[in-house]
CSV table of C-alpha atoms in Angstrom, one decimal:
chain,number,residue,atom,x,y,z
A,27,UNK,CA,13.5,0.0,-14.2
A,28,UNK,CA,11.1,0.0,-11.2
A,29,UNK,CA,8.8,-2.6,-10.9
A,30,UNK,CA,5.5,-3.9,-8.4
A,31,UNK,CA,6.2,-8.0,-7.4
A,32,UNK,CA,3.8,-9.9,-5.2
A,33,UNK,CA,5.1,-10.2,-1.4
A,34,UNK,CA,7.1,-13.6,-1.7
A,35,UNK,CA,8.8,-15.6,1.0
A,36,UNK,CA,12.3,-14.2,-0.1
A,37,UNK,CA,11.3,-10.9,0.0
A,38,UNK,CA,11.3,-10.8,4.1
A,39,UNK,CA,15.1,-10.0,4.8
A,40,UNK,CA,14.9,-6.8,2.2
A,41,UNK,CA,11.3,-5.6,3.4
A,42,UNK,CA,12.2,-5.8,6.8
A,43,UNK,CA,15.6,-3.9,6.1
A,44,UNK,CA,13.2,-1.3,4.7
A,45,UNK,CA,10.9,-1.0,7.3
A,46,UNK,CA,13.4,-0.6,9.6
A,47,UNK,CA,14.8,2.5,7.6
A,48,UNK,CA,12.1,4.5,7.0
A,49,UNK,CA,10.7,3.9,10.5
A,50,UNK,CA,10.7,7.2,11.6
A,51,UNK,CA,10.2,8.5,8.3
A,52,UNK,CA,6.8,6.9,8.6
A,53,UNK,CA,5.8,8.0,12.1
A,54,UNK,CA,6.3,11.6,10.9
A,55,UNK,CA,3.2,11.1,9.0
A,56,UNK,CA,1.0,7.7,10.4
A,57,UNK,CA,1.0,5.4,13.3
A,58,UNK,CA,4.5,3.8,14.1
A,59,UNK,CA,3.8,0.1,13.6
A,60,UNK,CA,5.6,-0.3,17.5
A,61,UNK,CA,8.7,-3.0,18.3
A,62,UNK,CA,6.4,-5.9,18.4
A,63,UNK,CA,6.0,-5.6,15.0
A,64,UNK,CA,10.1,-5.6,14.6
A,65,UNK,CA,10.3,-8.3,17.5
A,66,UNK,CA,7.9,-10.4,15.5
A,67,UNK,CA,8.4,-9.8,12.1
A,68,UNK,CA,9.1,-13.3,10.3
A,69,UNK,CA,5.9,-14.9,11.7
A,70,UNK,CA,3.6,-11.6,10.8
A,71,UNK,CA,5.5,-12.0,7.7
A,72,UNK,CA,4.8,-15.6,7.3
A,73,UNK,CA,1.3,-15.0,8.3
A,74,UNK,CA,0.4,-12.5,5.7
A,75,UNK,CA,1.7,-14.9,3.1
A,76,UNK,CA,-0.7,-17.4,4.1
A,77,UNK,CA,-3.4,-14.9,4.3
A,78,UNK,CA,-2.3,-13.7,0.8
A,79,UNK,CA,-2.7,-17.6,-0.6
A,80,UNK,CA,-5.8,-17.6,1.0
A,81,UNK,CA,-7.1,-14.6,-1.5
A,82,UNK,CA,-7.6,-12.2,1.5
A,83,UNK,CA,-4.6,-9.6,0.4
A,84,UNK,CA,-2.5,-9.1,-2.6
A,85,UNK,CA,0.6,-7.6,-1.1
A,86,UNK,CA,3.5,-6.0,-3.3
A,87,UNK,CA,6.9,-4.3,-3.0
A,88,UNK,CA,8.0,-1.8,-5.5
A,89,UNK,CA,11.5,-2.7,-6.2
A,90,UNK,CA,14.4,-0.6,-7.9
A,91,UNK,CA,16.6,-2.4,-11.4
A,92,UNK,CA,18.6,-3.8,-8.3
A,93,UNK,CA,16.2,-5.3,-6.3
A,94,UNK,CA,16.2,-2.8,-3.3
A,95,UNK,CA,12.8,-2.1,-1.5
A,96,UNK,CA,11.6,1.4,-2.5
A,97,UNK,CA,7.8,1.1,-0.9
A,98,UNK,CA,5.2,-1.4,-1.0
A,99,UNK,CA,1.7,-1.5,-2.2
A,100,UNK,CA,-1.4,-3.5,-0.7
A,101,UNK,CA,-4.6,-4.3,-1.7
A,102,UNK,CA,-5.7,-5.9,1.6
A,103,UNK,CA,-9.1,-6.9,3.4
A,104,UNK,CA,-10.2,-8.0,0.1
A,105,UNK,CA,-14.1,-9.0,0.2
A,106,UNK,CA,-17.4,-8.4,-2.9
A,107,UNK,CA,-15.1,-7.7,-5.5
A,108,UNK,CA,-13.5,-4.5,-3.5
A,109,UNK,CA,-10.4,-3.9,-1.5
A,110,UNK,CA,-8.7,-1.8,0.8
A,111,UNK,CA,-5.6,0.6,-0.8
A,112,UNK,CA,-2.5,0.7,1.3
A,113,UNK,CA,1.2,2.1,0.7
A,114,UNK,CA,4.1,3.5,2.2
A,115,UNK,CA,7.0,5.2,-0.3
A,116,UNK,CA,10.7,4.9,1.1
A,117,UNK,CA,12.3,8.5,2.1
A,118,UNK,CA,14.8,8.4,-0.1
A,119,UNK,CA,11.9,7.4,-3.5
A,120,UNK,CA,9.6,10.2,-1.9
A,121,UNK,CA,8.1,13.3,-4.0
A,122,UNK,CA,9.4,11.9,-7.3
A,123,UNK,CA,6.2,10.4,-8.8
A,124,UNK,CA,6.8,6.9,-7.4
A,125,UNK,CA,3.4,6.5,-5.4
A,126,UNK,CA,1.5,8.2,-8.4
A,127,UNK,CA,2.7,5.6,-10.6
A,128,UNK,CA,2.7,2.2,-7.8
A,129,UNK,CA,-1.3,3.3,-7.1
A,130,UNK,CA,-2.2,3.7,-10.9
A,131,UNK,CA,0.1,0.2,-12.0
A,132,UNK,CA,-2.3,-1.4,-8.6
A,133,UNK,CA,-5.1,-0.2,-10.4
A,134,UNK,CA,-4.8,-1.9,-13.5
A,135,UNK,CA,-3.6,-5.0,-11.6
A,136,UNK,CA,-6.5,-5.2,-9.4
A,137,UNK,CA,-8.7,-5.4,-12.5
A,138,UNK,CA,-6.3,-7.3,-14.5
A,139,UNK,CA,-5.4,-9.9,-11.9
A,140,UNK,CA,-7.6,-9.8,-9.3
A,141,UNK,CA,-11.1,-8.9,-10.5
A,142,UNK,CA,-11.7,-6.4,-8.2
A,143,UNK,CA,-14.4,-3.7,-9.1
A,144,UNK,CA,-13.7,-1.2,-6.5
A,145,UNK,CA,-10.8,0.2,-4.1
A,146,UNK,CA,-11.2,2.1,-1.0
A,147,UNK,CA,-8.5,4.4,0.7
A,148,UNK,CA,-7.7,6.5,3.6
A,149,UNK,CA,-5.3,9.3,5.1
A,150,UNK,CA,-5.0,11.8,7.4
A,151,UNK,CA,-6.5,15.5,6.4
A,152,UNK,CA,-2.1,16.4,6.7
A,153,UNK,CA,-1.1,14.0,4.5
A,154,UNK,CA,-1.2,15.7,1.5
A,155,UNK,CA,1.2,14.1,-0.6
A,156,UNK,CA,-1.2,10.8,-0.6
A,157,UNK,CA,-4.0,13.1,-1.3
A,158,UNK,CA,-2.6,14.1,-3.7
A,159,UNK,CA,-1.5,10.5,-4.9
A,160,UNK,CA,-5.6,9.6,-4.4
A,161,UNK,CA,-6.9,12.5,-6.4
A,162,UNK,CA,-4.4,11.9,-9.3
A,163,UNK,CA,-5.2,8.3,-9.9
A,164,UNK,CA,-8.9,8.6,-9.6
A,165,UNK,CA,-10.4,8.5,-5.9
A,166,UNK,CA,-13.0,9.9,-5.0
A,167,UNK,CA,-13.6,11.4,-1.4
A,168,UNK,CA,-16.3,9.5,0.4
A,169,UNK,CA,-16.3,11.0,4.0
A,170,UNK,CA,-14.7,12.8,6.7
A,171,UNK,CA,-13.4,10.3,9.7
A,172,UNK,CA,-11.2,10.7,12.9
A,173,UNK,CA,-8.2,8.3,13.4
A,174,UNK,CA,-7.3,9.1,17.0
A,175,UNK,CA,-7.4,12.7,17.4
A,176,UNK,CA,-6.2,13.4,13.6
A,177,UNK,CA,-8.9,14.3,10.8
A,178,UNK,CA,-9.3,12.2,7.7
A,179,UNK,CA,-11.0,11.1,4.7
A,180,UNK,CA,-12.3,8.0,2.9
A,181,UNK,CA,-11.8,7.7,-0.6
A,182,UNK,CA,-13.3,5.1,-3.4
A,183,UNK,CA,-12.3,4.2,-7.0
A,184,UNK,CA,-15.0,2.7,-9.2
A,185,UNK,CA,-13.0,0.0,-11.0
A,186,UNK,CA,-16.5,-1.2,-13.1
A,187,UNK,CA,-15.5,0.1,-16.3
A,188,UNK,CA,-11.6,-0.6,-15.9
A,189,UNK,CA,-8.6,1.2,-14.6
A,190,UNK,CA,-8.6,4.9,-15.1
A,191,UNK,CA,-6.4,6.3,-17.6
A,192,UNK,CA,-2.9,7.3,-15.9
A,193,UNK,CA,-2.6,11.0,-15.2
């Protein structure tokens, strides 16, 4: 069974394995987070705890019935009842209705859990799979905006009335 936990402590040795993995697979499609963020790993890790405690991110993993790191999911930059919607889906989980399902189980827990009334979103104009992922769960487009020399879009979920329905 596949599951959404809260970033932990213990999770660091696994999430970093998984990073590390799907590094490439990543910079196919976003920024590469660069070796400094390898190099430095277990105090960025230890920092976003602290900044999680502090109510400024909620920070997940998706996990497998084993325990393995299949993607994570992040509400972060959390401010005024809204937050920012991040995630990244390992290689081998992609195109198999993972994301679909992490964003619309993030959605019921940001209500749920964390009281938020809004999400925001972005990805490149390329990235259709999470455009896809956006659409399905609810998002609305917002604008058009450039990240570097690639074309992109805002999105924003009204959370007001509750989570919308799964798709």
């Amino acid at each position: 069974m596949t599951s959404i936990s809260r970033l932990r402590p213990d999770h660091a040795e696994a999430l970093l394995a998984f990073e590390r993995e799907n590094r490439s697979y990543f910079a196919a499609s976003i920024t590469d987070r660069g070796d400094a963020y390898f190099a430095e790993f277990a105090e960025r890790h230890r920092l976003l705890l602290a900044e999680q405690e502090a109510g400024l991110h909620h920070l997940h993993l998706i996990e497998d019935a084993d325990g393995d790191v299949l993607g994570r999911i992040n509400l972060v930059e959390v401010r005024d009842g809204s937050a920012e919607l991040g995630y990244r889906i390992a290689e081998r989980a992609a195109g198999q209705g993972l994301a679909t399902w992490a964003v619309q189980r993030i959605c019921v827990l940001a209500v749920e859990e964390y009281k938020l009334t809004s999400l925001r979103a972005e990805t490149t104009l390329d990235n259709t799979g999470s455009r896809a992922v956006l659409a399905r769960s609810g998002f609305e487009p917002l604008e058009d905006l450039m990240f570097g020399d690639r074309p992109g879009r805002r999105y924003v979920l009204d959370l007001s009335e509750g989570a919308p329905p799964a798709h």
